[in-house]
Amino acid sequence: MCQNSGVVNMGPGEVQVKEIDYPKLALGDRKCEHGVILKVVSTNICGSDQHMVRGRTTAPSGLVLGHEITGLVLEKGRDVEFINVGDIVSVPFNIACGRCRNCKEGKTGICLNVNPARPGAAYGYVDMGGWVGGQSEYVMVPYADFNLLKFPDNEKALAYIRDLTLLSDIFPTGFHGAVTAGVGPGSTVYVAGAGPVGLACAASCHLLGAAVVIVGDLNEERLAQAKSFRCETINLNSDTPLAEQIAQIVGEPEVDCFVDCVGFEARAHSHGGESEEQPAVVLNQAMEITRAGGSIGIPGLYVTEDPGATDAAAKVGSLKIRFGLGWAKSHCFHTGQCPVMKYHRPLMNAILYDKIKIADAVNVQVISLKDAPKGYQDFDKGAVTKFVIDPHGMIPI
């Protein structure tokens, strides 16, 4: 039997690469004939993983992390008809059965059958069904025919793997945030957050034809990365109000579309020069600077339980937002997991036909599996990098 190693959450502030079980085509005691076993080609460290590692969720110690997976099919169940051994595939981070009402409506982020606790599931994530994560050498994926995106050519897939690896989550998630915010030709857009999802969203806004894409963040290095692909930027450490800074760029203190790529660990600049945690600050900024009738996309993560929150209300996901302002301005809010399958095929084509260089936009850096703990540490310190783990040395240099 092949050995397997994976990145394991050891408790707040610590991950380790440990020996884990080699995957089986099984769901408990039942054979999983609709699943496949993958040799992991690439798997990425996500900001959502960091929430768990920081102790900001109820994720247990011992959880194998990783929901961004691209892999080579090694074995398949007898019910898998259209995916074959030897295919290289992208794995949506949402696990979806393809059979329930929500899946049939395209709402694969809230599948009703893959998580007994709530709608929606993901690999290696707290409260998302207990599925083993894919920051590992090998992983099992269920409902393969429905979930997996097969790349048309393995050789070309490996040549573009730094870009294609982002199809499992952050590229569709950023794109989804832009789409749900109503971004289109000629739009003015504000993207809150210049982490990997925010950068992927900003690049997606350009792909959708936005006239002006403004990215705001507290990290000057991340803002420099946004500037590298034609974004306007706002350093939120400034004492100048956000609306005034918006007006300096577009001539008025508001934008057509707003995308929250920050989520519940949002921080705000204080007059003392430090940033303090304010979990609702981005949502309130969204209502302030989005024009009346505009839309607000919220791909940034918000949770129902946050043990490390600054107040009792936030510990259970209750935030102080000025919802009356949003109502008065007839804003449209769109929240929740991105339904990756809605977007990953056309975004794959955009990559393969050189319409976007998404790996350059988010500054992909390839690391080995053994270096994953250091990748987590560097990312937590604000590294302007999307860390992509290469467990088997398959990614071309």
XYZ file of C-alpha atoms in Angstrom:
397
model
C 0.000 0.000 0.000
C 1.262 3.475 -0.889
C 2.130 5.763 1.976
C 0.407 9.089 2.338
C 1.359 12.348 4.083
C -0.802 15.354 4.753
C -0.886 18.776 6.380
C -2.613 18.407 9.744
C -4.065 21.109 11.985
C -2.449 20.565 15.400
C -4.251 23.367 17.222
C -4.048 27.172 17.210
C -0.944 28.376 15.411
C 0.478 25.014 14.380
C 0.332 22.667 11.416
C 2.493 19.624 10.805
C 3.100 17.275 7.893
C 2.223 13.837 9.229
C 1.623 10.326 7.975
C -2.088 9.857 7.286
C -4.183 6.994 5.965
C -4.023 6.220 2.277
C -7.498 6.964 0.887
C -10.029 4.243 0.164
C -12.996 4.242 -2.189
C -15.314 4.131 0.784
C -17.826 6.224 2.690
C -17.633 4.753 6.157
C -18.380 1.044 5.797
C -19.876 1.454 2.316
C -17.922 1.188 -0.959
C -17.867 4.500 -2.812
C -18.362 3.343 -6.383
C -18.966 6.911 -7.604
C -15.581 8.132 -6.334
C -11.974 8.316 -7.487
C -8.585 8.314 -5.798
C -6.287 11.111 -6.937
C -2.544 11.524 -6.874
C -2.395 15.184 -5.901
C -0.659 17.272 -8.571
C -1.122 20.577 -6.753
C -2.955 21.792 -3.666
C -3.074 25.337 -2.391
C -2.979 27.101 0.962
C -6.093 29.259 1.326
C -6.916 32.160 3.593
C -9.848 30.100 4.824
C -7.370 27.498 6.074
C -5.665 30.251 8.047
C -8.883 31.029 9.949
C -8.826 27.481 11.306
C -5.115 27.424 12.048
C -5.373 30.728 13.919
C -8.005 29.179 16.174
C -10.790 31.375 14.833
C -13.134 28.444 14.229
C -14.084 25.265 16.079
C -11.850 23.146 13.829
C -10.539 20.140 15.780
C -6.921 19.180 16.215
C -6.038 16.367 13.829
C -8.016 17.716 10.866
C -6.249 17.092 7.528
C -6.410 20.448 5.763
C -6.820 21.420 2.125
C -9.817 22.134 -0.097
C -8.011 23.396 -3.227
C -7.036 20.269 -5.167
C -5.871 19.324 -8.659
C -5.017 15.695 -9.244
C -4.260 12.727 -11.493
C -6.816 9.895 -11.383
C -5.234 6.662 -10.087
C -8.323 4.575 -9.355
C -12.040 4.888 -9.949
C -15.213 3.193 -8.751
C -17.292 1.064 -11.083
C -20.034 3.721 -11.362
C -17.654 6.384 -12.707
C -18.313 6.517 -16.446
C -16.809 9.691 -17.872
C -13.641 10.252 -15.820
C -10.807 7.827 -16.541
C -7.605 6.673 -14.887
C -4.805 8.964 -16.090
C -6.982 12.098 -16.419
C -5.781 15.302 -14.771
C -8.733 17.009 -13.109
C -9.658 20.084 -11.124
C -11.625 19.424 -7.930
C -14.183 22.068 -6.901
C -13.800 22.790 -3.204
C -17.567 22.346 -2.835
C -18.496 18.676 -2.525
C -21.804 18.121 -4.295
C -23.920 15.033 -4.929
C -25.465 16.178 -8.221
C -28.790 14.654 -7.186
C -30.439 16.957 -4.655
C -32.674 19.941 -5.377
C -29.915 22.495 -4.826
C -27.397 20.693 -7.037
C -29.964 20.423 -9.818
C -30.503 24.182 -9.525
C -26.741 24.789 -9.827
C -26.343 25.678 -6.140
C -23.515 23.224 -5.558
C -22.111 25.191 -2.625
C -25.148 24.185 -0.560
C -25.651 20.543 -1.528
C -28.179 18.909 0.784
C -26.727 15.395 0.899
C -23.010 15.607 1.679
C -22.999 17.114 5.170
C -25.313 15.943 7.957
C -24.818 19.169 9.922
C -25.856 21.790 7.366
C -26.133 22.415 3.604
C -22.753 22.465 1.868
C -19.498 20.569 2.284
C -15.797 20.982 1.551
C -12.607 18.979 1.907
C -10.591 19.453 5.086
C -12.767 22.180 6.559
C -14.523 22.762 9.868
C -18.251 21.893 9.980
C -18.138 20.915 6.311
C -19.002 17.231 6.600
C -15.810 15.702 7.970
C -14.245 15.084 4.546
C -10.484 14.467 4.514
C -8.522 17.377 3.044
C -6.274 17.349 0.028
C -3.079 19.037 1.249
C -1.668 15.559 0.937
C -0.142 13.130 -1.515
C -3.370 11.246 -2.257
C -7.056 11.995 -1.675
C -10.464 10.479 -2.364
C -13.095 12.492 -4.257
C -16.763 11.362 -4.321
C -19.388 11.860 -7.061
C -16.545 12.115 -9.541
C -18.508 12.352 -12.781
C -20.465 15.293 -11.421
C -17.754 17.126 -9.491
C -14.566 16.868 -11.520
C -13.439 19.096 -14.371
C -11.257 17.088 -16.761
C -8.540 19.036 -18.518
C -8.580 18.352 -22.267
C -4.836 17.651 -22.569
C -2.512 16.503 -19.788
C 0.649 17.968 -21.278
C -0.933 21.387 -21.719
C -2.507 21.131 -18.268
C 0.904 20.683 -16.661
C 2.293 23.579 -18.700
C -0.487 25.821 -17.306
C -0.759 24.184 -13.889
C 0.180 27.312 -11.892
C -2.937 28.950 -13.329
C -5.192 25.895 -13.529
C -4.617 24.998 -9.870
C -6.541 28.154 -8.973
C -9.735 26.784 -10.566
C -10.486 24.726 -7.466
C -11.381 27.831 -5.459
C -9.953 31.325 -5.579
C -10.334 32.115 -9.273
C -14.018 31.067 -9.426
C -14.595 32.592 -5.982
C -13.139 35.940 -7.008
C -15.027 35.793 -10.303
C -18.250 34.903 -8.461
C -17.790 37.898 -6.184
C -17.447 40.144 -9.232
C -20.433 38.622 -11.033
C -22.718 38.862 -8.013
C -21.645 42.484 -7.516
C -22.855 43.184 -11.050
C -19.460 43.890 -12.631
C -19.624 44.338 -16.393
C -18.277 46.504 -19.211
C -17.650 50.029 -17.986
C -18.243 49.323 -14.280
C -16.429 51.085 -11.478
C -15.546 48.528 -8.813
C -14.124 48.521 -5.300
C -12.537 45.267 -4.115
C -12.000 45.109 -0.360
C -8.894 43.078 0.407
C -5.726 42.392 -1.598
C -5.171 38.841 -0.443
C -5.266 36.052 -3.040
C -9.071 36.067 -3.372
C -9.147 39.855 -3.645
C -6.431 39.829 -6.297
C -8.233 37.051 -8.177
C -11.415 39.111 -7.981
C -9.667 42.219 -9.273
C -8.250 40.265 -12.220
C -11.734 38.864 -12.835
C -13.182 42.384 -12.894
C -10.781 43.254 -15.708
C -11.814 40.056 -17.529
C -15.463 41.150 -17.193
C -14.713 44.559 -18.718
C -14.676 46.890 -15.719
C -13.525 50.425 -16.488
C -11.904 51.050 -13.091
C -10.910 48.434 -10.500
C -9.940 49.846 -7.098
C -8.385 47.569 -4.474
C -8.211 48.595 -0.830
C -6.007 47.049 1.852
C -3.809 47.824 4.862
C -0.811 45.969 3.377
C 1.263 48.139 1.037
C 3.046 45.160 -0.544
C -0.250 43.534 -1.464
C -1.438 46.816 -2.939
C 1.739 46.947 -5.049
C 0.802 43.512 -6.392
C -2.624 44.859 -7.369
C -0.986 47.808 -9.126
C 1.088 45.355 -11.186
C -1.979 44.451 -13.256
C -3.604 47.838 -13.759
C -5.585 48.257 -10.537
C -6.022 51.527 -8.715
C -5.261 51.145 -5.017
C -6.231 52.652 -1.677
C -4.097 52.259 1.434
C -6.568 52.033 4.292
C -3.951 53.232 6.763
C -4.668 56.736 5.488
C -6.608 59.164 7.666
C -8.515 60.309 4.557
C -12.029 58.800 4.572
C -12.560 55.987 2.078
C -15.303 57.845 0.188
C -12.973 60.809 -0.371
C -10.252 58.524 -1.684
C -12.767 56.912 -4.033
C -13.739 60.370 -5.302
C -10.104 61.207 -6.031
C -10.024 58.241 -8.432
C -13.456 58.180 -10.126
C -14.686 61.748 -9.513
C -17.462 60.807 -7.093
C -17.488 59.171 -3.643
C -19.099 55.919 -4.749
C -18.737 52.963 -7.077
C -21.129 50.816 -9.077
C -20.028 47.519 -7.548
C -18.433 46.430 -4.260
C -16.829 43.057 -3.480
C -15.955 42.002 0.074
C -12.948 39.674 -0.171
C -12.000 40.086 3.501
C -14.623 38.433 5.688
C -14.991 38.176 9.429
C -11.376 38.887 10.452
C -11.608 42.400 9.009
C -9.469 45.099 10.534
C -9.793 48.880 10.451
C -7.187 51.615 10.688
C -7.265 53.491 13.985
C -6.059 57.042 14.556
C -3.280 55.683 16.721
C -1.701 54.196 13.620
C -2.579 50.596 14.467
C -5.263 48.399 12.971
C -7.931 46.933 15.201
C -10.303 44.082 14.506
C -13.776 45.234 13.455
C -15.622 42.305 11.860
C -18.368 44.435 10.324
C -16.208 47.256 8.994
C -16.086 46.065 5.378
C -19.826 45.427 5.197
C -20.519 48.924 6.507
C -18.034 50.442 4.064
C -19.804 48.559 1.290
C -23.117 50.227 2.047
C -21.447 53.613 2.392
C -19.636 53.722 -0.955
C -21.847 51.601 -3.246
C -24.218 53.714 -5.301
C -27.961 53.490 -4.776
C -29.216 50.472 -6.677
C -25.766 48.874 -6.744
C -24.810 45.346 -5.762
C -22.484 43.981 -3.106
C -20.820 40.593 -3.608
C -19.600 38.922 -0.410
C -17.311 35.959 -1.142
C -15.331 36.782 2.017
C -15.952 34.192 4.730
C -18.302 34.842 7.646
C -18.809 32.157 10.299
C -21.463 31.110 12.787
C -18.888 30.418 15.520
C -15.723 32.460 16.131
C -14.023 31.558 19.428
C -11.454 34.340 18.990
C -13.919 37.155 18.337
C -13.562 40.509 20.074
C -17.069 40.511 21.608
C -19.745 38.030 22.624
C -22.050 38.804 19.719
C -19.335 38.248 17.110
C -18.505 34.897 18.704
C -21.798 33.601 17.276
C -21.579 35.511 13.988
C -23.740 38.459 15.053
C -22.280 41.665 13.625
C -23.249 45.322 13.975
C -24.059 46.370 10.431
C -25.914 49.482 9.348
C -28.478 47.529 7.378
C -30.911 50.443 7.236
C -28.497 52.273 4.951
C -28.325 49.310 2.599
C -32.101 49.078 2.576
C -32.505 52.797 1.914
C -30.094 52.558 -1.039
C -31.809 49.427 -2.445
C -28.604 47.435 -2.317
C -28.464 43.824 -3.402
C -26.324 41.552 -1.174
C -25.056 38.155 -2.317
C -23.373 35.870 0.214
C -22.216 32.272 0.562
C -19.835 29.767 -0.962
C -19.036 30.144 -4.639
C -20.671 27.355 -6.702
C -17.382 26.537 -8.439
C -18.908 24.377 -11.171
C -20.880 27.362 -12.452
C -17.626 28.988 -13.554
C -14.679 26.600 -13.720
C -15.050 25.403 -17.319
C -15.201 28.862 -18.950
C -12.430 30.094 -16.650
C -10.316 27.085 -17.674
C -10.759 28.144 -21.288
C -9.808 31.721 -20.441
C -6.547 30.345 -19.017
C -5.787 27.878 -21.795
C -6.446 30.485 -24.496
C -4.284 33.104 -22.729
C -7.072 35.539 -21.897
C -5.843 35.898 -18.324
C -2.661 35.269 -16.343
C -4.262 34.562 -13.004
C -1.144 32.980 -11.443
C 0.781 36.183 -12.095
C -2.037 38.280 -10.620
C -2.012 36.388 -7.304
C 1.765 35.775 -7.337
C 1.814 31.967 -7.184
C 4.819 30.399 -5.454
C 5.296 26.635 -5.648
C 6.552 24.859 -2.507
C 7.026 21.242 -1.456
C 4.717 19.416 0.927
C 7.377 19.426 3.657
C 7.588 23.221 3.387
C 3.845 23.684 3.916
C 4.177 24.667 7.608
C 6.547 27.488 6.659
C 4.123 28.506 3.911
C 1.381 28.838 6.526
C 3.660 30.940 8.728
C 4.692 33.264 5.901
C 1.123 33.650 4.642
C -0.059 34.493 8.147
C 2.568 37.259 8.297
C 1.086 38.853 5.160
C 3.278 37.390 2.418
C 2.137 38.622 -0.985
C 1.990 35.084 -2.289
C -0.432 32.322 -3.169
C 1.341 29.199 -1.929
C 0.841 26.153 -4.169
C 1.994 22.828 -2.749
C 3.593 20.312 -5.148
C 3.557 16.982 -3.241
C 5.140 14.847 -5.973
C 7.396 17.275 -7.843
C 5.105 17.238 -10.877
C 4.946 20.981 -11.524
C 7.430 22.026 -14.232
C 10.138 24.416 -13.056
